PDB file of C-alpha atoms and ligand atoms in Angstrom:
ATOM      1  CA  MET A 279       8.844 -54.295  14.917  1.00 52.00           C
ATOM      2  CA  ALA A 280       6.951 -55.545  17.679  1.00 54.00           C
ATOM      3  CA  ARG A 281       6.703 -51.848  19.388  1.00 71.00           C
ATOM      4  CA  PRO A 282       7.691 -48.710  18.164  1.00 80.00           C
ATOM      5  CA  PRO A 283      11.421 -47.938  18.536  1.00 85.00           C
ATOM      6  CA  SER A 284      12.345 -45.283  21.433  1.00 96.00           C
ATOM      7  CA  ILE A 285      15.969 -44.771  20.308  1.00 98.00           C
ATOM      8  CA  ALA A 286      17.538 -44.480  17.189  1.00 98.00           C
ATOM      9  CA  VAL A 287      21.295 -43.779  16.138  1.00 99.00           C
ATOM     10  CA  VAL A 288      21.989 -42.434  12.617  1.00 99.00           C
ATOM     11  CA  THR A 289      25.406 -41.996  11.141  1.00 99.00           C
ATOM     12  CA  GLY A 290      26.075 -39.464   8.567  1.00 98.00           C
ATOM     13  CA  ALA A 291      23.051 -37.455   9.891  1.00 99.00           C
ATOM     14  CA  SER A 292      24.432 -34.062   9.074  1.00 98.00           C
ATOM     15  CA  SER A 293      23.184 -33.690   5.589  1.00 98.00           C
ATOM     16  CA  GLY A 294      21.332 -35.496   2.889  1.00 98.00           C
ATOM     17  CA  ILE A 295      19.728 -38.956   3.696  1.00 98.00           C
ATOM     18  CA  GLY A 296      20.854 -38.900   7.208  1.00 99.00           C
ATOM     19  CA  ALA A 297      19.415 -35.668   8.021  1.00 98.00           C
ATOM     20  CA  ALA A 298      16.259 -36.495   6.448  1.00 98.00           C
ATOM     21  CA  VAL A 299      15.740 -39.995   8.215  1.00 98.00           C
ATOM     22  CA  SER A 300      16.811 -38.168  11.249  1.00 98.00           C
ATOM     23  CA  ARG A 301      14.097 -35.492  10.994  1.00 98.00           C
ATOM     24  CA  ARG A 302      11.488 -37.942   9.867  1.00 98.00           C
ATOM     25  CA  LEU A 303      11.950 -40.219  12.870  1.00 98.00           C
ATOM     26  CA  ALA A 304      11.968 -37.443  15.076  1.00 98.00           C
ATOM     27  CA  ALA A 305       8.722 -36.412  13.984  1.00 97.00           C
ATOM     28  CA  ASP A 306       7.672 -40.177  14.406  1.00 97.00           C
ATOM     29  CA  GLY A 307       8.408 -39.759  18.237  1.00 97.00           C
ATOM     30  CA  VAL A 308      11.600 -41.715  18.066  1.00 98.00           C
ATOM     31  CA  THR A 309      14.870 -40.096  20.077  1.00 98.00           C
ATOM     32  CA  VAL A 310      17.698 -39.985  17.447  1.00 98.00           C
ATOM     33  CA  VAL A 311      21.308 -39.754  18.199  1.00 98.00           C
ATOM     34  CA  ALA A 312      22.625 -38.171  15.418  1.00 99.00           C
ATOM     35  CA  VAL A 313      26.388 -38.732  14.310  1.00 99.00           C
ATOM     36  CA  ALA A 314      28.601 -37.073  11.995  1.00 99.00           C
ATOM     37  CA  ARG A 315      31.740 -34.550  11.898  1.00 98.00           C
ATOM     38  CA  ARG A 316      30.014 -31.193  11.276  1.00 98.00           C
ATOM     39  CA  ALA A 317      29.072 -30.477  14.756  1.00 98.00           C
ATOM     40  CA  ASP A 318      27.357 -27.270  14.002  1.00 98.00           C
ATOM     41  CA  ARG A 319      25.060 -28.855  11.602  1.00 98.00           C
ATOM     42  CA  LEU A 320      24.377 -31.414  14.326  1.00 98.00           C
ATOM     43  CA  ARG A 321      23.424 -28.636  16.972  1.00 98.00           C
ATOM     44  CA  ALA A 322      21.291 -26.805  14.494  1.00 98.00           C
ATOM     45  CA  MET A 323      19.462 -29.868  13.866  1.00 98.00           C
ATOM     46  CA  ALA A 324      19.005 -30.638  17.715  1.00 98.00           C
ATOM     47  CA  ALA A 325      17.940 -26.912  18.246  1.00 98.00           C
ATOM     48  CA  ALA A 326      15.106 -27.436  15.668  1.00 97.00           C
ATOM     49  CA  HIS A 327      14.105 -30.984  16.681  1.00 97.00           C
ATOM     50  CA  PRO A 328      14.027 -31.605  20.498  1.00 95.00           C
ATOM     51  CA  ARG A 329      14.028 -35.693  19.612  1.00 98.00           C
ATOM     52  CA  ILE A 330      17.320 -35.290  18.104  1.00 98.00           C
ATOM     53  CA  VAL A 331      20.717 -35.327  20.057  1.00 98.00           C
ATOM     54  CA  ALA A 332      23.642 -34.065  18.680  1.00 98.00           C
ATOM     55  CA  HIS A 333      26.650 -36.333  18.647  1.00 98.00           C
ATOM     56  CA  PRO A 334      29.748 -35.153  16.566  1.00 98.00           C
ATOM     57  CA  ALA A 335      32.160 -38.039  15.672  1.00 98.00           C
ATOM     58  CA  ASP A 336      34.200 -39.451  12.897  1.00 98.00           C
ATOM     59  CA  VAL A 337      33.140 -42.863  12.137  1.00 98.00           C
ATOM     60  CA  THR A 338      36.361 -43.684  10.749  1.00 98.00           C
ATOM     61  CA  ASP A 339      37.867 -43.442  14.508  1.00 98.00           C
ATOM     62  CA  PRO A 340      37.252 -46.614  16.395  1.00 98.00           C
ATOM     63  CA  SER A 341      37.622 -44.649  19.655  1.00 98.00           C
ATOM     64  CA  ALA A 342      34.685 -42.541  18.746  1.00 98.00           C
ATOM     65  CA  LEU A 343      32.516 -45.428  17.920  1.00 98.00           C
ATOM     66  CA  ASP A 344      33.365 -47.073  21.399  1.00 98.00           C
ATOM     67  CA  ALA A 345      32.725 -43.633  22.753  1.00 98.00           C
ATOM     68  CA  LEU A 346      29.112 -43.468  20.906  1.00 98.00           C
ATOM     69  CA  VAL A 347      27.966 -46.731  22.125  1.00 98.00           C
ATOM     70  CA  GLU A 348      28.740 -45.958  25.726  1.00 98.00           C
ATOM     71  CA  ARG A 349      27.147 -42.827  25.593  1.00 98.00           C
ATOM     72  CA  VAL A 350      24.147 -44.498  23.925  1.00 98.00           C
ATOM     73  CA  GLY A 351      24.146 -46.972  26.642  1.00 98.00           C
ATOM     74  CA  ASP A 352      24.720 -44.581  29.423  1.00 98.00           C
ATOM     75  CA  GLU A 353      22.047 -41.930  28.532  1.00 98.00           C
ATOM     76  CA  PHE A 354      19.300 -44.342  26.973  1.00 98.00           C
ATOM     77  CA  GLY A 355      20.189 -47.451  28.370  1.00 98.00           C
ATOM     78  CA  ARG A 356      19.037 -49.045  24.894  1.00 98.00           C
ATOM     79  CA  CYS A 357      19.453 -49.150  20.825  1.00 98.00           C
ATOM     80  CA  ASP A 358      16.457 -49.931  19.080  1.00 98.00           C
ATOM     81  CA  VAL A 359      17.472 -48.977  15.614  1.00 98.00           C
ATOM     82  CA  LEU A 360      21.267 -48.331  14.291  1.00 98.00           C
ATOM     83  CA  ILE A 361      21.210 -47.004  10.752  1.00 99.00           C
ATOM     84  CA  ASN A 362      24.540 -46.847   9.242  1.00 99.00           C
ATOM     85  CA  ASN A 363      24.208 -44.233   6.687  1.00 98.00           C
ATOM     86  CA  ALA A 364      27.850 -42.165   6.797  1.00 98.00           C
ATOM     87  CA  GLY A 365      29.091 -42.411   3.014  1.00 98.00           C
ATOM     88  CA  VAL A 366      31.557 -40.735   0.508  1.00 98.00           C
ATOM     89  CA  PRO A 367      31.060 -41.066  -3.114  1.00 96.00           C
ATOM     90  CA  GLY A 368      34.632 -42.684  -4.190  1.00 94.00           C
ATOM     91  CA  GLY A 369      36.166 -41.443  -7.381  1.00 91.00           C
ATOM     92  CA  ALA A 370      37.294 -42.905 -10.582  1.00 89.00           C
ATOM     93  CA  PHE A 371      39.600 -45.867 -10.506  1.00 89.00           C
ATOM     94  CA  SER A 372      42.596 -44.578 -12.472  1.00 87.00           C
ATOM     95  CA  GLY A 373      45.533 -46.275 -11.459  1.00 91.00           C
ATOM     96  CA  PRO A 374      48.036 -46.379  -8.416  1.00 93.00           C
ATOM     97  CA  GLU A 375      47.270 -42.673  -7.480  1.00 92.00           C
ATOM     98  CA  ARG A 376      43.681 -43.779  -6.475  1.00 91.00           C
ATOM     99  CA  ILE A 377      44.695 -46.142  -4.025  1.00 95.00           C
ATOM    100  CA  GLU A 378      44.635 -43.901  -0.936  1.00 95.00           C
ATOM    101  CA  GLY A 379      41.377 -42.718  -1.989  1.00 96.00           C
ATOM    102  CA  MET A 380      40.078 -46.379  -2.256  1.00 96.00           C
ATOM    103  CA  ARG A 381      41.239 -47.204   1.382  1.00 97.00           C
ATOM    104  CA  HIS A 382      39.185 -43.842   2.523  1.00 98.00           C
ATOM    105  CA  THR A 383      36.170 -44.866   0.469  1.00 98.00           C
ATOM    106  CA  MET A 384      36.114 -48.357   2.208  1.00 98.00           C
ATOM    107  CA  ARG A 385      36.902 -47.095   5.675  1.00 98.00           C
ATOM    108  CA  VAL A 386      34.087 -44.679   5.733  1.00 98.00           C
ATOM    109  CA  ASN A 387      31.589 -46.850   3.597  1.00 98.00           C
ATOM    110  CA  PHE A 388      32.388 -50.201   5.126  1.00 98.00           C
ATOM    111  CA  ASP A 389      34.861 -50.345   7.743  1.00 98.00           C
ATOM    112  CA  ALA A 390      33.123 -47.970   9.811  1.00 98.00           C
ATOM    113  CA  ALA A 391      29.549 -49.261   9.323  1.00 98.00           C
ATOM    114  CA  ALA A 392      31.152 -52.855  10.203  1.00 98.00           C
ATOM    115  CA  HIS A 393      32.772 -51.342  13.344  1.00 98.00           C
ATOM    116  CA  CYS A 394      29.826 -49.669  14.281  1.00 98.00           C
ATOM    117  CA  THR A 395      27.473 -52.707  13.965  1.00 98.00           C
ATOM    118  CA  ALA A 396      29.711 -54.623  15.849  1.00 98.00           C
ATOM    119  CA  VAL A 397      30.298 -52.400  18.861  1.00 98.00           C
ATOM    120  CA  PHE A 398      26.416 -52.081  18.968  1.00 99.00           C
ATOM    121  CA  HIS A 399      26.017 -55.927  19.077  1.00 98.00           C
ATOM    122  CA  GLN A 400      25.616 -56.276  22.708  1.00 98.00           C
ATOM    123  CA  LEU A 401      23.313 -53.033  23.156  1.00 98.00           C
ATOM    124  CA  LEU A 402      20.858 -54.326  20.059  1.00 98.00           C
ATOM    125  CA  ALA A 403      20.729 -57.871  21.569  1.00 98.00           C
ATOM    126  CA  ALA A 404      19.728 -56.331  25.171  1.00 98.00           C
ATOM    127  CA  SER A 405      17.142 -54.081  23.360  1.00 98.00           C
ATOM    128  CA  ALA A 406      15.540 -56.868  20.803  1.00 98.00           C
ATOM    129  CA  PRO A 407      13.295 -56.808  18.888  1.00 98.00           C
ATOM    130  CA  SER A 408      15.823 -54.020  17.442  1.00 98.00           C
ATOM    131  CA  GLN A 409      17.296 -53.379  13.818  1.00 98.00           C
ATOM    132  CA  VAL A 410      20.216 -52.699  12.001  1.00 98.00           C
ATOM    133  CA  ILE A 411      19.647 -50.879   8.743  1.00 99.00           C
ATOM    134  CA  ASN A 412      22.395 -50.546   6.540  1.00 98.00           C
ATOM    135  CA  VAL A 413      22.236 -47.562   3.779  1.00 98.00           C
ATOM    136  CA  ALA A 414      24.163 -49.596   0.734  1.00 98.00           C
ATOM    137  CA  SER A 415      23.196 -48.503  -2.864  1.00 98.00           C
ATOM    138  CA  VAL A 416      21.614 -49.764  -5.939  1.00 97.00           C
ATOM    139  CA  SER A 417      25.548 -49.363  -7.188  1.00 96.00           C
ATOM    140  CA  GLY A 418      26.138 -52.749  -4.445  1.00 96.00           C
ATOM    141  CA  LYS A 419      23.613 -54.642  -6.344  1.00 97.00           C
ATOM    142  CA  LEU A 420      24.147 -53.554 -10.016  1.00 96.00           C
ATOM    143  CA  GLY A 421      28.330 -53.020  -9.901  1.00 94.00           C
ATOM    144  CA  ILE A 422      28.099 -49.496 -12.075  1.00 93.00           C
ATOM    145  CA  GLY A 423      29.815 -46.969 -10.925  1.00 93.00           C
ATOM    146  CA  PRO A 424      33.102 -45.662  -9.484  1.00 94.00           C
ATOM    147  CA  ALA A 425      34.917 -49.254  -8.682  1.00 95.00           C
ATOM    148  CA  ASP A 426      35.631 -48.190  -5.312  1.00 96.00           C
ATOM    149  CA  TYR A 427      32.413 -46.978  -4.425  1.00 97.00           C
ATOM    150  CA  VAL A 428      30.749 -50.007  -5.803  1.00 97.00           C
ATOM    151  CA  ALA A 429      33.451 -52.312  -4.182  1.00 97.00           C
ATOM    152  CA  SER A 430      32.647 -50.680  -0.545  1.00 98.00           C
ATOM    153  CA  LYS A 431      28.560 -50.978  -1.170  1.00 98.00           C
ATOM    154  CA  PHE A 432      29.064 -54.874  -2.511  1.00 98.00           C
ATOM    155  CA  ALA A 433      30.764 -55.618   0.859  1.00 98.00           C
ATOM    156  CA  LEU A 434      28.240 -53.485   2.839  1.00 98.00           C
ATOM    157  CA  VAL A 435      25.438 -55.772   0.780  1.00 98.00           C
ATOM    158  CA  GLY A 436      27.344 -58.974   1.994  1.00 98.00           C
ATOM    159  CA  LEU A 437      27.703 -58.043   5.502  1.00 98.00           C
ATOM    160  CA  SER A 438      24.281 -57.300   5.676  1.00 98.00           C
ATOM    161  CA  GLU A 439      23.192 -60.458   4.328  1.00 98.00           C
ATOM    162  CA  ALA A 440      25.138 -62.605   6.355  1.00 98.00           C
ATOM    163  CA  LEU A 441      24.159 -60.745   9.583  1.00 98.00           C
ATOM    164  CA  SER A 442      20.429 -60.918   8.634  1.00 98.00           C
ATOM    165  CA  LEU A 443      20.854 -64.617   9.264  1.00 98.00           C
ATOM    166  CA  SER A 444      23.368 -64.980  11.811  1.00 98.00           C
ATOM    167  CA  TRP A 445      21.501 -62.126  14.315  1.00 98.00           C
ATOM    168  CA  ALA A 446      18.006 -63.006  13.425  1.00 98.00           C
ATOM    169  CA  PRO A 447      17.832 -65.716  16.349  1.00 98.00           C
ATOM    170  CA  GLU A 448      19.065 -62.737  18.825  1.00 98.00           C
ATOM    171  CA  GLY A 449      16.414 -61.042  17.684  1.00 98.00           C
ATOM    172  CA  ILE A 450      18.198 -58.218  15.722  1.00 98.00           C
ATOM    173  CA  ILE A 451      16.554 -57.950  12.143  1.00 98.00           C
ATOM    174  CA  VAL A 452      19.479 -56.543   9.742  1.00 98.00           C
ATOM    175  CA  THR A 453      18.356 -54.779   6.767  1.00 98.00           C
ATOM    176  CA  GLN A 454      20.403 -53.428   3.514  1.00 98.00           C
ATOM    177  CA  LEU A 455      18.622 -50.306   2.167  1.00 98.00           C
ATOM    178  CA  ASN A 456      19.610 -49.722  -1.192  1.00 98.00           C
ATOM    179  CA  PRO A 457      18.968 -46.166  -2.601  1.00 98.00           C
ATOM    180  CA  GLY A 458      19.285 -45.436  -6.284  1.00 97.00           C
ATOM    181  CA  PHE A 459      19.563 -41.938  -7.458  1.00 96.00           C
ATOM    182  CA  ILE A 460      19.296 -39.261  -4.630  1.00 98.00           C
ATOM    183  CA  ALA A 461      20.424 -35.430  -5.027  1.00 98.00           C
ATOM    184  CA  THR A 462      22.294 -34.823  -2.231  1.00 98.00           C
ATOM    185  CA  GLU A 463      25.630 -32.845  -0.963  1.00 98.00           C
ATOM    186  CA  GLY A 464      28.032 -35.771  -1.632  1.00 97.00           C
ATOM    187  CA  PHE A 465      25.828 -37.262  -4.648  1.00 97.00           C
ATOM    188  CA  PRO A 466      24.379 -33.693  -6.317  1.00 96.00           C
ATOM    189  CA  GLN A 467      23.506 -35.932  -9.492  1.00 95.00           C
ATOM    190  CA  ARG A 468      23.818 -32.912 -11.949  1.00 94.00           C
ATOM    191  CA  GLN A 469      24.527 -34.564 -15.103  1.00 91.00           C
ATOM    192  CA  LEU A 470      21.187 -36.806 -14.814  1.00 92.00           C
ATOM    193  CA  LEU A 471      19.338 -33.675 -13.499  1.00 95.00           C
ATOM    194  CA  ARG A 472      20.430 -31.775 -16.464  1.00 94.00           C
ATOM    195  CA  SER A 473      19.354 -34.665 -18.799  1.00 92.00           C
ATOM    196  CA  PRO A 474      15.945 -35.940 -20.103  1.00 91.00           C
ATOM    197  CA  PHE A 475      16.163 -38.496 -17.021  1.00 90.00           C
ATOM    198  CA  ALA A 476      15.976 -35.860 -14.541  1.00 95.00           C
ATOM    199  CA  ARG A 477      12.828 -37.092 -12.933  1.00 94.00           C
ATOM    200  CA  LEU A 478      14.902 -40.573 -11.847  1.00 94.00           C
ATOM    201  CA  VAL A 479      16.571 -38.360  -9.408  1.00 97.00           C
ATOM    202  CA  GLY A 480      14.931 -38.632  -6.197  1.00 97.00           C
ATOM    203  CA  VAL A 481      14.904 -36.542  -2.683  1.00 98.00           C
ATOM    204  CA  PRO A 482      16.411 -37.632   0.630  1.00 98.00           C
ATOM    205  CA  GLU A 483      13.019 -37.741   2.113  1.00 98.00           C
ATOM    206  CA  ASP A 484      11.956 -40.619  -0.032  1.00 98.00           C
ATOM    207  CA  VAL A 485      15.023 -42.452   1.554  1.00 98.00           C
ATOM    208  CA  ALA A 486      13.174 -41.350   4.643  1.00 98.00           C
ATOM    209  CA  ASP A 487      10.151 -42.698   3.967  1.00 98.00           C
ATOM    210  CA  ALA A 488      11.719 -46.294   2.912  1.00 98.00           C
ATOM    211  CA  VAL A 489      13.355 -46.137   6.661  1.00 98.00           C
ATOM    212  CA  ALA A 490      10.153 -45.422   7.988  1.00 98.00           C
ATOM    213  CA  ASP A 491       8.750 -48.484   6.107  1.00 98.00           C
ATOM    214  CA  VAL A 492      11.254 -50.796   6.895  1.00 98.00           C
ATOM    215  CA  ILE A 493      10.835 -50.228  10.829  1.00 98.00           C
ATOM    216  CA  ALA A 494       7.142 -50.502  10.546  1.00 97.00           C
ATOM    217  CA  ARG A 495       7.583 -53.890   8.351  1.00 97.00           C
ATOM    218  CA  PRO A 496      11.103 -54.884   8.909  1.00 97.00           C
ATOM    219  CA  ARG A 497      12.744 -57.142   5.966  1.00 97.00           C
ATOM    220  CA  ARG A 498      16.215 -58.135   5.087  1.00 98.00           C
ATOM    221  CA  GLU A 499      16.287 -55.938   1.709  1.00 98.00           C
ATOM    222  CA  ARG A 500      14.610 -52.716   0.520  1.00 98.00           C
ATOM    223  CA  THR A 501      15.088 -50.839  -2.668  1.00 98.00           C
ATOM    224  CA  VAL A 502      14.063 -47.147  -3.115  1.00 98.00           C
ATOM    225  CA  PRO A 503      12.628 -46.178  -5.319  1.00 95.00           C
ATOM    226  CA  ARG A 504      11.181 -49.781  -6.129  1.00 93.00           C
ATOM    227  CA  TRP A 505      11.674 -49.522  -9.998  1.00 92.00           C
ATOM    228  CA  TYR A 506      15.103 -50.689  -9.664  1.00 94.00           C
ATOM    229  CA  ARG A 507      14.082 -54.191  -8.478  1.00 95.00           C
ATOM    230  CA  PRO A 508      13.757 -55.606 -12.187  1.00 95.00           C
ATOM    231  CA  LEU A 509      16.993 -54.328 -12.857  1.00 94.00           C
ATOM    232  CA  ILE A 510      18.534 -56.297  -9.741  1.00 96.00           C
ATOM    233  CA  THR A 511      16.458 -59.258 -11.087  1.00 96.00           C
ATOM    234  CA  LEU A 512      17.550 -58.875 -14.491  1.00 96.00           C
ATOM    235  CA  ARG A 513      21.297 -59.128 -13.467  1.00 95.00           C
ATOM    236  CA  HIS A 514      20.963 -62.421 -11.889  1.00 94.00           C
ATOM    237  CA  VAL A 515      18.524 -63.782 -14.483  1.00 97.00           C
ATOM    238  CA  ALA A 516      19.877 -62.563 -17.629  1.00 97.00           C
ATOM    239  CA  PRO A 517      23.467 -61.171 -16.956  1.00 96.00           C
ATOM    240  CA  GLY A 518      24.393 -61.315 -20.685  1.00 96.00           C
ATOM    241  CA  VAL A 519      21.262 -58.512 -21.520  1.00 95.00           C
ATOM    242  CA  PHE A 520      22.000 -56.774 -18.559  1.00 94.00           C
ATOM    243  CA  TRP A 521      25.861 -56.247 -19.271  1.00 94.00           C
ATOM    244  CA  ARG A 522      25.070 -55.316 -22.803  1.00 94.00           C
ATOM    245  CA  VAL A 523      22.867 -52.786 -21.601  1.00 91.00           C
ATOM    246  CA  ALA A 524      25.042 -51.460 -18.517  1.00 93.00           C
ATOM    247  CA  ALA A 525      27.757 -50.978 -20.907  1.00 93.00           C
ATOM    248  CA  ARG A 526      25.982 -48.445 -22.972  1.00 91.00           C
ATOM    249  CA  THR A 527      25.249 -45.958 -19.644  1.00 87.00           C
ATOM    250  CA  PRO A 528      27.607 -43.046 -18.829  1.00 81.00           C
ATOM    251  CA  ARG A 529      27.956 -44.543 -15.553  1.00 81.00           C
ATOM    252  CA  ALA A 530      29.792 -47.724 -17.069  1.00 82.00           C
ATOM    253  CA  ARG A 531      32.970 -45.205 -17.481  1.00 82.00           C
ATOM    254  CA  GLY A 532      33.656 -45.613 -13.792  1.00 84.00           C
ATOM    255  CA  THR A 533      33.098 -41.693 -13.021  1.00 80.00           C
ATOM    256  CA  ARG A 534      30.813 -39.288 -11.179  1.00 74.00           C
ATOM    257  CA  ASP A 535      29.270 -36.136 -11.946  1.00 66.00           C
ATOM    258  CA  GLU A 536      31.558 -33.310 -13.261  1.00 54.00           C
ATOM    259  CA  PRO A 537      31.144 -30.132 -11.163  1.00 47.00           C
TER     260      PRO A 537
HETATM  261  N1  NAP B 249      22.727 -39.641  -2.877  1.00 92.52           N
HETATM  262  C1  NAP B 249      22.701 -41.101  -3.628  1.00 92.52           C
HETATM  263  O1  NAP B 249      22.368 -41.018  -4.709  1.00 92.52           O
HETATM  264  C2  NAP B 249      22.721 -42.279  -2.918  1.00 92.52           C
HETATM  265  C3  NAP B 249      22.492 -43.551  -3.504  1.00 92.52           C
HETATM  266  C4  NAP B 249      22.791 -44.572  -2.819  1.00 92.52           C
HETATM  267  C5  NAP B 249      23.346 -44.626  -1.690  1.00 92.52           C
HETATM  268  N2  NAP B 249      23.796 -43.572  -1.100  1.00 92.52           N
HETATM  269  C6  NAP B 249      24.504 -43.620   0.245  1.00 92.52           C
HETATM  270  O2  NAP B 249      23.542 -42.573   1.212  1.00 92.52           O
HETATM  271  C7  NAP B 249      24.519 -42.616   2.266  1.00 92.52           C
HETATM  272  C8  NAP B 249      24.240 -41.144   2.296  1.00 92.52           C
HETATM  273  O3  NAP B 249      24.527 -40.262   1.671  1.00 92.52           O
HETATM  274  P1  NAP B 249      24.077 -38.863   0.774  1.00 92.52           P
HETATM  275  O4  NAP B 249      23.604 -38.923  -0.330  1.00 92.52           O
HETATM  276  O5  NAP B 249      23.276 -38.367   1.920  1.00 92.52           O
HETATM  277  O6  NAP B 249      25.500 -37.842   0.986  1.00 92.52           O
HETATM  278  P2  NAP B 249      25.814 -36.518   1.825  1.00 92.52           P
HETATM  279  O7  NAP B 249      24.661 -35.558   1.970  1.00 92.52           O
HETATM  280  O8  NAP B 249      27.033 -36.232   1.432  1.00 92.52           O
HETATM  281  O9  NAP B 249      25.846 -37.520   3.480  1.00 92.52           O
HETATM  282  C9  NAP B 249      27.088 -37.728   3.816  1.00 92.52           C
HETATM  283  C10 NAP B 249      27.012 -38.057   5.226  1.00 92.52           C
HETATM  284  O10 NAP B 249      28.171 -38.765   5.844  1.00 92.52           O
HETATM  285  C11 NAP B 249      28.643 -38.064   6.605  1.00 92.52           C
HETATM  286  N3  NAP B 249      30.097 -38.505   6.637  1.00 92.52           N
HETATM  287  C12 NAP B 249      31.079 -38.586   5.678  1.00 92.52           C
HETATM  288  N4  NAP B 249      32.056 -39.082   6.243  1.00 92.52           N
HETATM  289  C13 NAP B 249      31.988 -39.419   7.681  1.00 92.52           C
HETATM  290  C14 NAP B 249      33.075 -39.512   8.367  1.00 92.52           C
HETATM  291  N5  NAP B 249      34.151 -39.847   8.717  1.00 92.52           N
HETATM  292  N6  NAP B 249      32.513 -39.504   9.721  1.00 92.52           N
HETATM  293  C15 NAP B 249      31.124 -39.291  10.120  1.00 92.52           C
HETATM  294  N7  NAP B 249      30.034 -38.725   9.080  1.00 92.52           N
HETATM  295  C16 NAP B 249      30.828 -38.919   7.847  1.00 92.52           C
HETATM  296  C17 NAP B 249      28.603 -36.538   6.153  1.00 92.52           C
HETATM  297  O11 NAP B 249      28.888 -35.930   7.515  1.00 92.52           O
HETATM  298  P3  NAP B 249      30.271 -35.160   7.784  1.00 92.52           P
HETATM  299  O12 NAP B 249      30.751 -34.617   6.511  1.00 92.52           O
HETATM  300  O13 NAP B 249      29.389 -33.772   8.718  1.00 92.52           O
HETATM  301  O14 NAP B 249      31.140 -35.836   8.745  1.00 92.52           O
HETATM  302  C18 NAP B 249      27.321 -36.837   6.111  1.00 92.52           C
HETATM  303  O15 NAP B 249      26.388 -36.543   6.986  1.00 92.52           O
HETATM  304  C19 NAP B 249      26.022 -42.657   1.652  1.00 92.52           C
HETATM  305  O16 NAP B 249      26.120 -43.934   2.365  1.00 92.52           O
HETATM  306  C20 NAP B 249      25.745 -42.732   0.459  1.00 92.52           C
HETATM  307  O17 NAP B 249      26.876 -43.944  -0.055  1.00 92.52           O
HETATM  308  C21 NAP B 249      23.261 -42.416  -1.624  1.00 92.52           C
END
């Protein structure tokens, strides 16, 4: 970005990555409109950080997203960075009983991010140079994990890639930000943390640092931590090798942590 952002909107700001990103941007001097359903959490964050503005909303409710962009436009007159981060972990894709769960995963992880991006388009264009940062996942690059979650993140990666081209002429940079294993409420990573690979699990502040980096040096794609990048490259240049290795990992079963 040519100048530091003044207004950012962060969805899924009540815990984990979204909370860490909101705190980090606020500490960097950005006014953050923090969006999630748990109003008490958002209000506690706003009380602790004067630059955080609580905006309780369910991102799957289209009228709530319309109200969000209206408020941001009316109160601040601009939006420099939209961070679509709200997300749910999905579950094992077992059969017909999973269909409603799959729809919910798609509604939160993809439909809501796409809808939010669409309703903010005009304000982002008027605020250009501006940014959309979509928090996708390494799962959306590697194809390993619960199938509905992987599908929702592939969709978000696809949206980000296409918009990164089509919105660039308007001065809106669209980034797919792909985190690996990060221990949070929704993604506790219990099995990994109990295993010899515990050191592979990061903290939400790692992603907040990556967001700050993408704001300072905008680009289309950012992986955090960066050591996943060779795996993503391997998937494309040697898919046979990649899938043989992938089939041996516990995540190949398409399940998440047991409690
Ligand atoms: N942790 C990881 O390992 C990891 C790895 C790759 C990608 N990611 C992605 O990172 C993002 C953040 O996840 P996290 O790990 O920080 O998990 P988290 O702590 O569970 O945070 C999820 C956030 O999404 C919000 N949310 C969920 N449904 C919502 C809805 N309908 N409306 C508004 N907000 C909603 C939650 O707030 P409320 O419940 O208060 O609404 C919460 O703030 C997700 O998109 C996730 O897919 C995480």
